[in-house]
Coordinates of N, CA and C in Angstrom, one line a residue:
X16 N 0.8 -1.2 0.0 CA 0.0 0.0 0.0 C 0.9 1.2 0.0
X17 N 1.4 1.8 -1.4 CA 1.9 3.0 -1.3 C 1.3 4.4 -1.6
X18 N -0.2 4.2 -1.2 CA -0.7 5.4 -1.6 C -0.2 6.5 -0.3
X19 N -0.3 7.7 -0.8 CA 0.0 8.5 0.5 C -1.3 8.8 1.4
X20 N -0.9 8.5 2.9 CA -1.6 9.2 3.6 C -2.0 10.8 3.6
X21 N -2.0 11.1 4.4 CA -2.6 12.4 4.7 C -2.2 13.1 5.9
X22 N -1.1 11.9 6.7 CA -0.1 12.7 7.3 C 1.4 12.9 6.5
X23 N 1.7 12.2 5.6 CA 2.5 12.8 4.9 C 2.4 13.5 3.4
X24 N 0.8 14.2 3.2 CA 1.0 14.8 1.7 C 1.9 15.7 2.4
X25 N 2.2 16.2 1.4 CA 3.1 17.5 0.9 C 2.5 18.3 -0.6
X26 N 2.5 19.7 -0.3 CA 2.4 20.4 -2.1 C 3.5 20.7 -2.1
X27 N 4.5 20.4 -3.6 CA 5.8 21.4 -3.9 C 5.5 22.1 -5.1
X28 N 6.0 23.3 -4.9 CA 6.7 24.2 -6.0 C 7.8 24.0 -6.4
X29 N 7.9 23.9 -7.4 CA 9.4 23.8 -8.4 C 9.7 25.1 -9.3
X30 N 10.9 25.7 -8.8 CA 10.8 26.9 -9.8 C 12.0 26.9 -10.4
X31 N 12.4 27.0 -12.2 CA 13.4 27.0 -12.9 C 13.4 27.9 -13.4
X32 N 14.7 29.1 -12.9 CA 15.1 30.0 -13.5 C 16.4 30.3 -14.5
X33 N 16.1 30.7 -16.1 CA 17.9 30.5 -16.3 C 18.6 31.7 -16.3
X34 N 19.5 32.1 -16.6 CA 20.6 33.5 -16.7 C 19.9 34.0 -15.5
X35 N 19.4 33.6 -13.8 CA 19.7 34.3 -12.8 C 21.0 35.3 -12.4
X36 N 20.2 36.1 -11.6 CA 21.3 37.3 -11.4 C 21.2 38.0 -10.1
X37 N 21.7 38.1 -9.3 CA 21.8 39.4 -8.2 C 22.5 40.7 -8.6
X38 N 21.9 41.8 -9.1 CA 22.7 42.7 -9.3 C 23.5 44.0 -8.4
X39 N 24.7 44.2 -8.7 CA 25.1 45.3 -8.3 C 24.4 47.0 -8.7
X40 N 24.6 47.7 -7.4 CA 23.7 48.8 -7.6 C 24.0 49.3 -9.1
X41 N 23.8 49.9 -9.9 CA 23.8 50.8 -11.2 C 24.8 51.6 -11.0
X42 N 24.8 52.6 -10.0 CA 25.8 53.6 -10.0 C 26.9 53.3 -8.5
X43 N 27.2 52.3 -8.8 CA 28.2 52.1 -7.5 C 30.0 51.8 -8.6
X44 N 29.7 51.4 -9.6 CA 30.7 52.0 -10.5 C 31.5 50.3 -10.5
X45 N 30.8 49.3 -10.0 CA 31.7 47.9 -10.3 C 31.9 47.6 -11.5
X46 N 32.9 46.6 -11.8 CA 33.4 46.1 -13.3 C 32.2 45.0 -13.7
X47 N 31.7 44.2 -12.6 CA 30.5 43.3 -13.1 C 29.2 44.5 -12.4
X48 N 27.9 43.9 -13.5 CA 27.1 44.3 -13.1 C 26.6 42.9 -12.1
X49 N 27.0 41.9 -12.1 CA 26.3 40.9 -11.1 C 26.8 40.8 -10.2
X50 N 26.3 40.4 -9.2 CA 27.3 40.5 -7.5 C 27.2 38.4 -7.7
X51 N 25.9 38.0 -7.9 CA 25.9 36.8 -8.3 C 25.3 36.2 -9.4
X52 N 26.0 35.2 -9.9 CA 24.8 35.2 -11.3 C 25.4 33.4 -11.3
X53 N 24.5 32.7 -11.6 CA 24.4 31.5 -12.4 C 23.1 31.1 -13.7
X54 N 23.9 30.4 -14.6 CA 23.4 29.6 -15.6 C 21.9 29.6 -15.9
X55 N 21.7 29.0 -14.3 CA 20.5 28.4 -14.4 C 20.3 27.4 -13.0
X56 N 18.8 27.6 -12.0 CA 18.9 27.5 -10.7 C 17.6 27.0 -10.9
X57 N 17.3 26.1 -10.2 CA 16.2 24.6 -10.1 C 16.2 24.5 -8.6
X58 N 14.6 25.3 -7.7 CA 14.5 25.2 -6.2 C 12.8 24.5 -6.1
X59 N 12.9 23.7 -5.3 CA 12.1 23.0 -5.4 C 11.3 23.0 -3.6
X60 N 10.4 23.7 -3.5 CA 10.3 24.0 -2.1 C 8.8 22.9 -2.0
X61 N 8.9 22.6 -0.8 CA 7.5 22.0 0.2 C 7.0 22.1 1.4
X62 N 5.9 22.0 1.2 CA 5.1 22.0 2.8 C 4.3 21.4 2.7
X63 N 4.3 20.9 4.2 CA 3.2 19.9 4.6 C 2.1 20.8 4.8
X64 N 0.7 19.5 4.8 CA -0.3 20.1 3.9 C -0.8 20.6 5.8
X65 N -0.2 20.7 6.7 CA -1.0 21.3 8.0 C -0.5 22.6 8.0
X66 N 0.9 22.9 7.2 CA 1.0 24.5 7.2 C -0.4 25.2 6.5
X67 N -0.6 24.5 5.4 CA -1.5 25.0 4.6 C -3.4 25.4 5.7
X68 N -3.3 23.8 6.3 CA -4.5 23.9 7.6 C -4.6 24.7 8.3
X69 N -3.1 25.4 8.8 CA -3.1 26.4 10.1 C -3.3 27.8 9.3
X70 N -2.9 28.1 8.4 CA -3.1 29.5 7.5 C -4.2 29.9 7.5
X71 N -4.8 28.8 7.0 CA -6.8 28.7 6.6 C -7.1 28.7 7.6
X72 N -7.2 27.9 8.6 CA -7.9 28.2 9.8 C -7.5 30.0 10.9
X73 N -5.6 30.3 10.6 CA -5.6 31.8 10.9 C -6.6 32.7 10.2
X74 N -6.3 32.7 8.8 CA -7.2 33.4 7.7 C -8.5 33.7 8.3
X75 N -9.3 32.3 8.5 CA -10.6 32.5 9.0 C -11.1 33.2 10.1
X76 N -10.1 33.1 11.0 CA -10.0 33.5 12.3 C -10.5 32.3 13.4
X77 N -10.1 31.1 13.2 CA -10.1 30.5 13.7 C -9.3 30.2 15.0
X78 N -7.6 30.5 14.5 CA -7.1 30.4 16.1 C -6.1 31.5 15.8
X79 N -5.4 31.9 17.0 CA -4.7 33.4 16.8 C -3.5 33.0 15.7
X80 N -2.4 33.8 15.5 CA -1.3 33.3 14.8 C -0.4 34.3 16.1
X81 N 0.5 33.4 16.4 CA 1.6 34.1 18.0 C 2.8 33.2 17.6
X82 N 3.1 34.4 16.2 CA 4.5 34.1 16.0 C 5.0 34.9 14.3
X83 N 6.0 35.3 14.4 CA 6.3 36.7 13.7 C 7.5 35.9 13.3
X84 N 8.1 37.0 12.0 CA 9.4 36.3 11.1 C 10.7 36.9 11.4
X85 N 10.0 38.4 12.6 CA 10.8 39.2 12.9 C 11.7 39.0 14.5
X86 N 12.3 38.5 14.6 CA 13.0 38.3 15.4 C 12.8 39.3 16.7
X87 N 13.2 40.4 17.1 CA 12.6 41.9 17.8 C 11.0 41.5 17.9
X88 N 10.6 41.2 17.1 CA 8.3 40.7 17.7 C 8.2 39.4 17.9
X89 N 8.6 38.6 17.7 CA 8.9 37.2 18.2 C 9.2 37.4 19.7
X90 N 10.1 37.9 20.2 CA 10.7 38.0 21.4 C 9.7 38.9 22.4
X91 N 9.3 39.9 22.0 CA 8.5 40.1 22.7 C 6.9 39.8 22.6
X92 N 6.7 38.9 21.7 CA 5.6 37.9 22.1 C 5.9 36.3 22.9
X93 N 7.0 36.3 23.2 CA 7.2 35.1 23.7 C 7.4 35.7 25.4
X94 N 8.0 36.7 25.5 CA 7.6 37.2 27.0 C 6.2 37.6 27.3
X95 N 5.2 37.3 26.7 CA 3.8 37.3 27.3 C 3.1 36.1 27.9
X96 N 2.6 36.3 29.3 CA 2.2 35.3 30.1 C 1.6 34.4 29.0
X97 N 1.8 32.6 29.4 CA 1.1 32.1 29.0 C 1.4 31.9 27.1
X98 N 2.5 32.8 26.7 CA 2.9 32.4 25.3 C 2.5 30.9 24.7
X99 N 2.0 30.3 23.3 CA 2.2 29.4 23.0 C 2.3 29.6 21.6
X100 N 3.5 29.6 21.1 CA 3.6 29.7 19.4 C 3.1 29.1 19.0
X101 N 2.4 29.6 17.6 CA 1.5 28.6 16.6 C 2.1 28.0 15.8
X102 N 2.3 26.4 15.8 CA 2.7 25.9 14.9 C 2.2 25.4 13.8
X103 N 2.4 25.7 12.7 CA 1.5 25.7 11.5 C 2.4 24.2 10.3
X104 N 3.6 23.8 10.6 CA 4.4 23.3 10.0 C 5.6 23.7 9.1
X105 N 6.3 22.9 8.4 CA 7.6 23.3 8.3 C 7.6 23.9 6.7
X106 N 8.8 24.4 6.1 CA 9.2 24.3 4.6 C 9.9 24.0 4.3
X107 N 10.3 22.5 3.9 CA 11.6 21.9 3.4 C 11.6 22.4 2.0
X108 N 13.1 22.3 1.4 CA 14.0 23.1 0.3 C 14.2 21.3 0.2
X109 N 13.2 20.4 -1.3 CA 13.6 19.4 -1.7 C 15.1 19.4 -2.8
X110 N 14.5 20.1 -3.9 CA 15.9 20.4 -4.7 C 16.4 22.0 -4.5
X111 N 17.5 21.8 -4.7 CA 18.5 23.1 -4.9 C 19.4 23.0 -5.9
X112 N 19.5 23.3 -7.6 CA 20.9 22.8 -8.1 C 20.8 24.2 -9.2
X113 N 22.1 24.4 -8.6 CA 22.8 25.9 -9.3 C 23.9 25.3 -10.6
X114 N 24.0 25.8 -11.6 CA 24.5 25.5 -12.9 C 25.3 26.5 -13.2
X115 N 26.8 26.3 -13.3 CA 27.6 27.4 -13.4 C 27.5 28.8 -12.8
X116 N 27.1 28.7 -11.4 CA 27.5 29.8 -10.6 C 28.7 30.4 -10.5
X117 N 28.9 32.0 -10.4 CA 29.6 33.0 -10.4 C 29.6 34.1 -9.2
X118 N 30.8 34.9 -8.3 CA 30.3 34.9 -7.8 C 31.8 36.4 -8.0
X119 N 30.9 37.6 -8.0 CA 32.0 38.5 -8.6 C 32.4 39.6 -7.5
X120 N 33.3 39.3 -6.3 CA 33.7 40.3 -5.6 C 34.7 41.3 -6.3
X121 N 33.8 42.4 -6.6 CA 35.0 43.7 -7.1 C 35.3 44.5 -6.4
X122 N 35.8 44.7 -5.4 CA 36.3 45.8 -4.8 C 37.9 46.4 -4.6
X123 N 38.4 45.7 -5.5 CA 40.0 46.4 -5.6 C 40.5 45.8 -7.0
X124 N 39.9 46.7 -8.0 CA 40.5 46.4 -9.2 C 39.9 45.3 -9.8
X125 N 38.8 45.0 -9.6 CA 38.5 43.3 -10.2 C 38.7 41.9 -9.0
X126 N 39.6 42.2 -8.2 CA 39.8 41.0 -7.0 C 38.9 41.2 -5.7
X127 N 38.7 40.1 -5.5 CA 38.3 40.1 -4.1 C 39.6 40.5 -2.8
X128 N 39.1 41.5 -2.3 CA 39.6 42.0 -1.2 C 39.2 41.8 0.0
X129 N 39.6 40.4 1.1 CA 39.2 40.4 2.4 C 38.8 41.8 3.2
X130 N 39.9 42.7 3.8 CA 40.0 43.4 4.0 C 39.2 44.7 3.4
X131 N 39.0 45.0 2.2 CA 38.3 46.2 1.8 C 36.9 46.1 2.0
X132 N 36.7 44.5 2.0 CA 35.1 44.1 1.7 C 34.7 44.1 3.7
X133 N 36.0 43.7 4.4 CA 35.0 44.0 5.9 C 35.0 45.4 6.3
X134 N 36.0 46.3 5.5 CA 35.8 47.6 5.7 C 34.5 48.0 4.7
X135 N 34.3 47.7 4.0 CA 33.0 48.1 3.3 C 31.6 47.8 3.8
X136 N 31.7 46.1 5.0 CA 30.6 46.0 6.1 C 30.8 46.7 7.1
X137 N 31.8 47.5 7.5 CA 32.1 48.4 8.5 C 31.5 49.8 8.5
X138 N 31.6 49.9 7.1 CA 31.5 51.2 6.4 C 30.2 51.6 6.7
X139 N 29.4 50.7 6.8 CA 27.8 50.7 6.3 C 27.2 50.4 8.2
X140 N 27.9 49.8 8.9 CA 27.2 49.9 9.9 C 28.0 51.4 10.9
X141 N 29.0 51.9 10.5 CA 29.2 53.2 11.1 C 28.7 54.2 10.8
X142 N 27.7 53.9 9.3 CA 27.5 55.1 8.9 C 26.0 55.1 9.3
X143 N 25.5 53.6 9.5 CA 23.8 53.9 9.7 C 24.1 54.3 11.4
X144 N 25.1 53.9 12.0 CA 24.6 54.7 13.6 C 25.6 56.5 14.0
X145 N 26.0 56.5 13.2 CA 26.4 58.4 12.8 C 25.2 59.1 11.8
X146 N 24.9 58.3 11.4 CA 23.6 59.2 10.0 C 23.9 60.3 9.3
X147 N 24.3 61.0 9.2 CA 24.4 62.2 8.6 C 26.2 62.8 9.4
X148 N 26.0 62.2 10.3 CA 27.8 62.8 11.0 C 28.9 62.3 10.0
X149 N 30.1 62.6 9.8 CA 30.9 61.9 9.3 C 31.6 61.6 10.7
X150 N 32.7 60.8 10.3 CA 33.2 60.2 11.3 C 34.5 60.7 11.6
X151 N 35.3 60.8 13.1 CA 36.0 61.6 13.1 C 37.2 61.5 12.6
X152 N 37.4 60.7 12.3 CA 39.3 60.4 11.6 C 39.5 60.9 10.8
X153 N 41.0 61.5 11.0 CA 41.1 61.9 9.9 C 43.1 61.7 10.2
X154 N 43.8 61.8 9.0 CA 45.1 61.1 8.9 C 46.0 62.3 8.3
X155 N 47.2 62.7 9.1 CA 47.6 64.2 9.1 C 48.9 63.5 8.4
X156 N 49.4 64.0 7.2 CA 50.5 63.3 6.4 C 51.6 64.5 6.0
X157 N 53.3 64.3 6.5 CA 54.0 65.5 6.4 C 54.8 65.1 5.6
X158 N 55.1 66.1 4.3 CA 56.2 65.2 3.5 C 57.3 66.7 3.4
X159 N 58.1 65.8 4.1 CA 59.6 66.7 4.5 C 60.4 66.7 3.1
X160 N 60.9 66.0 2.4 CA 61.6 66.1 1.6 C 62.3 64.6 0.8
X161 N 63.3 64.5 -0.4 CA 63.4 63.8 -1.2 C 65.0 63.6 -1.3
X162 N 65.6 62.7 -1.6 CA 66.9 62.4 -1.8 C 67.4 61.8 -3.2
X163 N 68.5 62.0 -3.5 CA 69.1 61.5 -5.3 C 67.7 61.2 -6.0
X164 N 67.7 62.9 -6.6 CA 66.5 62.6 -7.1 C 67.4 63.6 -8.7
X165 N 66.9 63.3 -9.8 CA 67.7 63.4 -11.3 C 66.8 64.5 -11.6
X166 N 65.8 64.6 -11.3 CA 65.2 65.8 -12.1 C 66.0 67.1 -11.7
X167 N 65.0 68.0 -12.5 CA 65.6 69.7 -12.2 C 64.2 70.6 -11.2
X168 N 63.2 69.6 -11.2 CA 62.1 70.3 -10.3 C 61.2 68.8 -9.6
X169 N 60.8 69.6 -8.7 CA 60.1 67.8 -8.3 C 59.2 67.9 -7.4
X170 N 57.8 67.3 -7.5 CA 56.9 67.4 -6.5 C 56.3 66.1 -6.0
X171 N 55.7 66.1 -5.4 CA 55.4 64.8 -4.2 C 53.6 64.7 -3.9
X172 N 53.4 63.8 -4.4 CA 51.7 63.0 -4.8 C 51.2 62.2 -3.5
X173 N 50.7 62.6 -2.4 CA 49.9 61.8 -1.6 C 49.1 61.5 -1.7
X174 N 48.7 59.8 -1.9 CA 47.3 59.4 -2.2 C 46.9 58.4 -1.1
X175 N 45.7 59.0 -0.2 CA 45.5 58.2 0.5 C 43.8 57.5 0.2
X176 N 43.7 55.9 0.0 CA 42.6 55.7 -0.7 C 41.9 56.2 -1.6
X177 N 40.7 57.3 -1.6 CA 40.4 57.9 -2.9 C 41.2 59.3 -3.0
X178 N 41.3 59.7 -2.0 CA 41.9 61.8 -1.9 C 43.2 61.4 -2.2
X179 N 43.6 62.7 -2.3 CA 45.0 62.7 -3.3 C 45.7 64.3 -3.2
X180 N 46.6 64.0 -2.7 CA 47.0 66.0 -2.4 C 48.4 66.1 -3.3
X181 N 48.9 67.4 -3.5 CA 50.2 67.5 -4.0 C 50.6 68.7 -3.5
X182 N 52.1 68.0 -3.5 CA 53.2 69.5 -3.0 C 53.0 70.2 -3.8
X183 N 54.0 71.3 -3.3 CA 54.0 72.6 -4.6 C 55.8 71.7 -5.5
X184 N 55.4 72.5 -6.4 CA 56.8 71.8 -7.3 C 57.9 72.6 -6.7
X185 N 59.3 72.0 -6.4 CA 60.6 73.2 -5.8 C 61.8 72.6 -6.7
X186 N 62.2 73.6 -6.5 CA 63.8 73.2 -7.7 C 64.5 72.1 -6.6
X187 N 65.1 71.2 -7.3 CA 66.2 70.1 -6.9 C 67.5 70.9 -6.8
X188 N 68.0 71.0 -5.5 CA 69.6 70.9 -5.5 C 70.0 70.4 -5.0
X189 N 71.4 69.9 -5.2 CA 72.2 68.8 -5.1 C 71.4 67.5 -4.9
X190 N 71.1 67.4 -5.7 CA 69.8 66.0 -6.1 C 69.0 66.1 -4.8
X191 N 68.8 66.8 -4.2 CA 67.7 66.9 -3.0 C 66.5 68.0 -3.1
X192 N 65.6 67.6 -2.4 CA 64.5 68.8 -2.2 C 64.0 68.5 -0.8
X193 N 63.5 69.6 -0.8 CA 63.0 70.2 0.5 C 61.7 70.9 0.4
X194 N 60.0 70.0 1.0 CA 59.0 70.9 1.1 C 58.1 71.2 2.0
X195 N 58.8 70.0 3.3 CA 58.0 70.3 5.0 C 56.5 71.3 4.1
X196 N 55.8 70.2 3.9 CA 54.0 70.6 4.2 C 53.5 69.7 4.5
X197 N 52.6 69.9 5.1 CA 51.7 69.5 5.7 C 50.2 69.0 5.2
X198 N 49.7 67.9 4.9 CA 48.5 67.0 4.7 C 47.3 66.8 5.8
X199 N 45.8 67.1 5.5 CA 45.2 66.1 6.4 C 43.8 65.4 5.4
X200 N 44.0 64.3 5.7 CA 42.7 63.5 4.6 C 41.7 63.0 5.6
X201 N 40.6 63.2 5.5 CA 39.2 62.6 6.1 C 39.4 61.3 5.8
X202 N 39.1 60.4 6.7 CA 39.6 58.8 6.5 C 37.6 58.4 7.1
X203 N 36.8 58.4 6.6 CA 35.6 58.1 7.1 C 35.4 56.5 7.1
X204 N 36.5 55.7 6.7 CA 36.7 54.3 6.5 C 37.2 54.3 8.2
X205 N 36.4 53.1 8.8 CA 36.2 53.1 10.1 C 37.3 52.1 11.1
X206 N 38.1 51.9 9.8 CA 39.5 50.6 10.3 C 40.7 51.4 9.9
X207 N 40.6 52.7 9.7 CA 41.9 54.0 9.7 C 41.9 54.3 10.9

């Protein structure tokens, strides 16, 4: 007898998508426009048919629903006297098959950068709890001067990540120069 009962139906959705893509924002200026992209992605989701019962019977207003996706409302419905989460049933993920997946971290020239990329998650949580403040760092850079240098005039390029300052140009003598000035760059990157 292999017909199915009725404690184990299940409905699945099967969904086949090809040339999937996660895209990178438009004007963030990456070399890929995809953050992820594969081929072609086959997800085959289920539920048992009591999730479907507890919905219907919420829907109708049959019994409360005391339980949230949001973690922060979950919690404080679970500290109320007497809490009992609704269990409605599960959603198993039957298939999952990704087909030539890609996966394009550009943040330093085309490479993935460990470092620029946790400064880039850094980036984004210092800036949502400053809001509108910038942040206070900033990196004071002195360039005193230059040694056996061949030219007849010479000046000096500090580039710190995007900003970029320059000396004034001074004549070389005796293959040396001399320009004691002084630099300060806003470093709003939160690991300077």
């Amino acid at each position: 007898d292999d017909a199915p009962t009725l404690a184990r139906a299940r409905l699945a959705v099967c969904a086949d998508v090809d040339a999937f893509a996660l895209r990178h924002p438009t004007d963030a200026g990456y070399a890929h426009s995809d953050f992820v992209s594969a081929r072609s992605v086959r997800v085959q989701l289920s539920v048992d048919h009591r999730l479907l019962d507890g919905l219907a019977n919420w829907f109708l207003g049959r019994i409360p629903l005391n339980w949230s996706p949001f973690p922060g409302r979950h919690a404080a419905l679970r500290k109320q006297r007497g809490f009992e989460p609704t269990r409605l049933g599960c959603v198993r993920v039957d298939v999952l098959k990704v087909d030539h997946a890609r996966c394009a971290f550009d943040h330093a020239h085309g490479e993935f950068n460990v470092a620029r990329f946790t400064r880039d998650l850094a980036s984004g949580k210092v800036a949502k709890k400053l809001g509108d403040e910038l942040p206070p760092n900033q990196l004071r850079v002195a360039v005193v001067g230059a040694q056996n240098l061949k030219a007849r005039n010479a000046f000096a390029v500090v580039t710190v990540r995007s900003f970029r300052s320059q000396t004034a140009v001074r004549e070389v003598i005796d293959g040396g120069c001399v320009w004691n000035e002084r630099f300060s760059f806003p470093c709003p990157d939160p690991s300077a």
